[in-house]
Short mmCIF file of C-alpha atoms in Angstrom, two decimals:
data_model
loop_
_atom_site.label_atom_id
_atom_site.label_comp_id
_atom_site.label_asym_id
_atom_site.label_seq_id
_atom_site.Cartn_x
_atom_site.Cartn_y
_atom_site.Cartn_z
CA GLU A 74 -0.07 -2.21 -7.94
CA PRO A 75 2.99 -4.42 -7.42
CA GLU A 76 1.01 -7.38 -4.96
CA VAL A 77 2.50 -10.66 -2.60
CA THR A 78 1.42 -13.72 -4.48
CA GLN A 79 0.58 -16.70 -2.89
CA THR A 80 -0.47 -20.66 -3.30
CA PRO A 81 -1.71 -22.52 -3.49
CA SER A 82 -5.24 -20.22 -2.09
CA HIS A 83 -5.16 -23.38 -0.32
CA GLN A 84 -4.32 -26.88 1.06
CA VAL A 85 -5.84 -30.20 2.82
CA THR A 86 -3.12 -32.48 4.05
CA GLN A 87 -3.71 -35.50 6.20
CA MET A 88 -1.97 -34.94 9.44
CA GLY A 89 1.66 -36.32 9.16
CA GLN A 90 2.03 -34.88 5.51
CA GLU A 91 4.74 -31.93 4.94
CA VAL A 92 3.49 -29.11 3.22
CA ILE A 93 4.81 -26.34 1.22
CA LEU A 94 3.39 -22.95 1.24
CA ARG A 95 4.97 -20.36 -1.57
CA CYS A 96 4.87 -17.00 -1.50
CA VAL A 97 6.10 -14.61 -4.20
CA PRO A 98 6.81 -11.49 -2.27
CA ILE A 99 6.67 -7.28 -4.11
CA SER A 100 9.83 -7.89 -6.42
CA ASN A 101 11.71 -5.35 -4.59
CA HIS A 102 11.49 -5.52 -1.45
CA LEU A 103 14.05 -7.18 0.93
CA TYR A 104 12.01 -8.60 4.22
CA PHE A 105 10.22 -10.92 4.43
CA TYR A 106 7.76 -12.29 7.04
CA TRP A 107 5.80 -15.27 7.71
CA TYR A 108 2.01 -14.88 9.74
CA ARG A 109 -0.58 -17.43 10.83
CA GLN A 110 -3.56 -17.06 11.92
CA ILE A 111 -5.98 -19.69 13.22
CA LEU A 112 -9.43 -19.41 12.30
CA GLY A 113 -11.51 -16.18 14.69
CA GLN A 114 -8.13 -15.41 16.66
CA LYS A 115 -5.87 -12.21 15.98
CA VAL A 116 -3.09 -12.49 13.94
CA GLU A 117 0.21 -13.86 14.87
CA PHE A 118 4.46 -13.49 13.68
CA LEU A 119 5.72 -16.96 13.11
CA VAL A 120 9.77 -15.40 11.31
CA SER A 121 10.66 -12.74 9.65
CA PHE A 122 13.41 -13.24 6.91
CA TYR A 123 16.23 -11.17 5.38
CA ASN A 124 19.03 -11.81 3.86
CA ASN A 125 19.40 -15.12 3.70
CA GLU A 126 18.83 -15.76 7.08
CA ILE A 127 16.02 -15.87 9.31
CA SER A 128 16.47 -12.92 11.16
CA GLU A 129 13.42 -13.58 14.33
CA LYS A 130 11.28 -16.40 15.09
CA SER A 131 8.31 -17.19 17.48
CA GLU A 132 8.17 -19.54 20.11
CA ILE A 133 5.18 -21.03 17.66
CA PHE A 134 8.04 -21.95 14.99
CA ASP A 135 9.97 -24.72 16.22
CA ASP A 136 11.99 -27.72 15.35
CA GLN A 137 9.28 -28.59 12.21
CA PHE A 138 9.22 -25.49 10.99
CA SER A 139 11.75 -23.71 8.31
CA VAL A 140 12.14 -21.52 5.57
CA GLU A 141 13.66 -20.62 2.61
CA ARG A 142 14.56 -18.25 -0.66
CA PRO A 143 15.78 -21.31 -3.12
CA ASP A 144 16.35 -18.74 -5.92
CA GLY A 145 14.93 -14.57 -6.60
CA SER A 146 11.42 -14.85 -6.41
CA ASN A 147 10.01 -16.85 -3.90
CA PHE A 148 10.32 -17.27 -0.75
CA THR A 149 8.24 -20.72 0.99
CA LEU A 150 7.11 -21.65 4.53
CA LYS A 151 7.52 -26.06 4.91
CA ILE A 152 5.57 -28.19 7.88
CA ARG A 153 7.40 -31.13 8.15
CA SER A 154 4.96 -32.74 10.04
CA THR A 155 1.69 -31.27 10.60
CA LYS A 156 -0.86 -31.32 13.87
CA LEU A 157 -4.09 -30.98 13.23
CA GLU A 158 -3.33 -27.90 15.51
CA ASP A 159 -1.28 -26.40 12.54
CA SER A 160 -4.79 -25.67 10.94
CA ALA A 161 -4.86 -22.49 9.66
CA MET A 162 -4.51 -19.41 7.20
CA TYR A 163 -0.84 -18.91 6.29
CA PHE A 164 0.38 -14.88 5.76
CA CYS A 165 3.02 -13.79 3.49
CA ALA A 166 4.42 -10.58 3.84
CA SER A 167 6.68 -7.78 2.42
CA ARG A 168 8.99 -4.15 2.68
CA THR A 169 10.67 -2.62 1.45
CA GLY A 170 14.39 -1.43 3.10
CA THR A 171 14.66 2.21 2.87
CA GLY A 172 12.29 4.68 4.56
CA GLY A 173 12.07 4.19 8.09
CA PRO A 174 9.47 1.41 9.51
CA GLN A 175 8.08 0.76 6.23
CA PRO A 176 4.59 -0.89 6.55
CA GLN A 177 4.67 -4.65 5.21
CA HIS A 178 2.09 -6.11 2.90
CA PHE A 179 0.01 -9.09 3.21
CA GLY A 180 -0.18 -11.46 0.68
CA ASP A 181 -3.91 -13.56 0.36
CA GLY A 182 -3.09 -16.82 2.45
CA THR A 183 -2.84 -20.14 1.55
CA ARG A 184 -5.68 -21.92 3.67
CA LEU A 185 -3.77 -25.01 5.47
CA SER A 186 -6.27 -27.27 6.32
CA ILE A 187 -5.25 -31.05 8.83
CA LEU A 188 -7.34 -33.91 8.40
CA GLY B 250 5.33 -8.53 27.62
CA GLN B 251 3.22 -7.53 24.93
CA ASN B 252 -0.28 -6.39 24.91
CA ILE B 253 -2.30 -4.38 21.86
CA ASP B 254 -6.22 -3.54 23.10
CA GLN B 255 -8.65 -2.51 21.47
CA PRO B 256 -13.11 -2.84 20.82
CA THR B 257 -14.45 -6.51 20.35
CA GLU B 258 -17.38 -5.22 18.34
CA MET B 259 -18.60 -1.84 17.04
CA THR B 260 -21.71 -0.71 14.66
CA ALA B 261 -21.82 2.76 13.08
CA THR B 262 -24.17 3.76 10.46
CA GLU B 263 -23.31 5.19 6.92
CA GLY B 264 -22.75 8.51 6.34
CA ALA B 265 -21.24 8.51 9.51
CA ILE B 266 -17.76 8.68 11.42
CA VAL B 267 -16.38 5.93 13.71
CA GLN B 268 -12.89 6.79 16.07
CA ILE B 269 -11.84 2.60 16.80
CA ASN B 270 -9.23 2.87 19.31
CA CYS B 271 -6.30 1.13 20.35
CA THR B 272 -3.82 0.53 23.68
CA TYR B 273 -1.05 -1.51 23.19
CA GLN B 274 2.15 -1.82 25.77
CA THR B 275 5.41 -3.33 24.14
CA SER B 276 9.07 -4.35 24.32
CA GLY B 277 9.45 -0.61 22.62
CA PHE B 278 8.46 1.01 19.52
CA ASN B 279 8.42 1.41 15.78
CA GLY B 280 5.86 2.72 15.06
CA LEU B 281 1.97 1.08 14.97
CA PHE B 282 -0.04 0.43 11.81
CA TRP B 283 -3.84 0.01 11.82
CA TYR B 284 -4.53 -3.16 8.39
CA GLN B 285 -8.44 -3.85 7.84
CA GLN B 286 -8.92 -6.56 6.74
CA HIS B 287 -12.49 -8.45 5.44
CA ALA B 288 -13.46 -11.82 6.14
CA GLY B 289 -11.73 -14.27 4.76
CA GLU B 290 -8.54 -12.22 3.07
CA ALA B 291 -5.65 -10.42 3.64
CA PRO B 292 -5.05 -7.78 5.98
CA THR B 293 -5.37 -4.67 4.04
CA PHE B 294 -2.47 -1.70 5.14
CA LEU B 295 -3.94 1.06 5.90
CA SER B 296 -2.10 3.78 7.80
CA TYR B 297 0.99 4.16 10.17
CA ASN B 298 1.93 5.92 12.97
CA VAL B 299 5.57 6.20 13.85
CA LEU B 300 5.52 9.84 15.81
CA ASP B 301 2.26 11.48 18.58
CA GLY B 302 0.13 13.21 15.60
CA LEU B 303 -2.44 12.40 13.87
CA GLU B 304 -1.86 11.01 10.19
CA GLU B 305 -4.41 11.99 6.85
CA LYS B 306 -5.63 9.84 3.86
CA GLY B 307 -8.22 10.63 2.44
CA ARG B 308 -11.47 9.55 4.45
CA PHE B 309 -8.95 7.09 7.25
CA SER B 310 -6.57 8.91 9.87
CA SER B 311 -4.63 7.74 12.93
CA PHE B 312 -4.40 8.97 15.23
CA LEU B 313 -1.08 8.54 18.08
CA SER B 314 0.24 8.85 21.41
CA ARG B 315 2.92 7.38 22.94
CA SER B 316 3.00 8.59 25.64
CA LYS B 317 -0.47 7.45 26.54
CA GLY B 318 0.42 3.98 24.81
CA TYR B 319 -2.59 5.03 22.51
CA SER B 320 -3.33 5.29 18.25
CA TYR B 321 -6.95 5.11 17.27
CA LEU B 322 -8.93 5.27 13.89
CA LEU B 323 -10.53 7.23 12.29
CA LEU B 324 -13.28 6.42 9.50
CA LYS B 325 -14.39 9.02 7.48
CA GLU B 326 -17.81 9.24 6.43
CA LEU B 327 -18.48 5.77 6.15
CA GLN B 328 -20.32 3.32 2.96
CA MET B 329 -20.90 -0.20 3.42
CA LYS B 330 -18.43 -1.63 2.30
CA ASP B 331 -16.53 -0.60 5.44
CA SER B 332 -17.89 -3.59 6.81
CA ALA B 333 -14.75 -5.17 7.98
CA SER B 334 -12.57 -6.15 10.56
CA TYR B 335 -9.70 -3.75 12.27
CA LEU B 336 -6.62 -4.81 13.06
CA CYS B 337 -4.14 -2.36 15.25
CA ALA B 338 -0.48 -3.97 14.91
CA VAL B 339 2.97 -2.35 17.08
CA ARG B 340 6.32 -2.51 16.00
CA PRO B 341 7.98 -3.65 19.06
CA ASN B 342 12.27 -3.34 19.27
CA THR B 343 12.61 -6.15 16.07
CA ASP B 344 11.33 -6.27 13.16
CA LYS B 345 7.61 -8.15 13.04
CA LEU B 346 3.81 -7.25 14.42
CA ILE B 347 2.74 -7.20 17.09
CA PHE B 348 -2.08 -7.98 16.46
CA GLY B 349 -4.68 -7.22 18.38
CA THR B 350 -7.77 -9.23 17.44
CA GLY B 351 -9.72 -6.23 15.44
CA THR B 352 -12.56 -4.55 15.93
CA ARG B 353 -15.64 -5.76 13.68
CA LEU B 354 -17.06 -2.54 12.27
CA GLN B 355 -20.59 -3.14 10.95
CA VAL B 356 -22.09 -0.52 9.29
CA PHE B 357 -26.10 0.02 8.67
CA PRO B 358 -28.10 1.62 5.92
#
C-alpha cells in the first residue's frame, strides 16, 4: 500500500539554526499538509498546500515557517530560526482530490529536538 | 471556537466491545475522521463519517449524529494490539483537520 514517507526520522538542532523537514506524499495525491504534535498534546494543524500554493495556515505557522514543493515528489517544511518551543513531532499528510472528503494519510513523522 | 472532546483514558478486556465517544463544536462540518495512534507513531486512518448513521469496517464501526455534534467509535472483539490512542478529528468549513486530545485505550488480558 502506498505511503507518505518522511525524512529524517529524528533531527536534533541548536536553537536559532534552520531546519528542513522532508516529505514524499503519496504519488497521486494533490493536497498536502503539515501538522505537529508536542509531546503529550494533541495533533495541531500547521499548513495546507494545493496547486503549488498555501491554501491555509494556522496561527502557529508564522514568518519563521515556510513550505515548498521543489519538484514533483517532495514537499518540505522549513523553520528558519528554531526556538525551544518548536520541539515536537512533525507529521506530513496527503490526500487524493477525488471522491468527496477523502481522509488524510500521515507519514511516520520527524521528531525535532531543539537544544 | 473549535472544540472537540473525548475521554482521556479507557480500559477494556480482550474480546470485549468498547465505545469511544466524541463531541464537537466547529465552524462548519465536512466530515469526522477516526485515527489510531500508537505511542511515538503516526496517526493511522480508521474510519470516517460525512452523513448521519453507522459506518462499519470489520471490527471497527463509527457513528455520527450531526444534529447532536456527536460521534462514537466502536471496537469489537478487542485484541491486545488495539491498545493505542484513538483520535477524533473534524474537517470544518476549510480543508484541515481539527483533532481532539485522543482517548488512550488499554486492553487487558
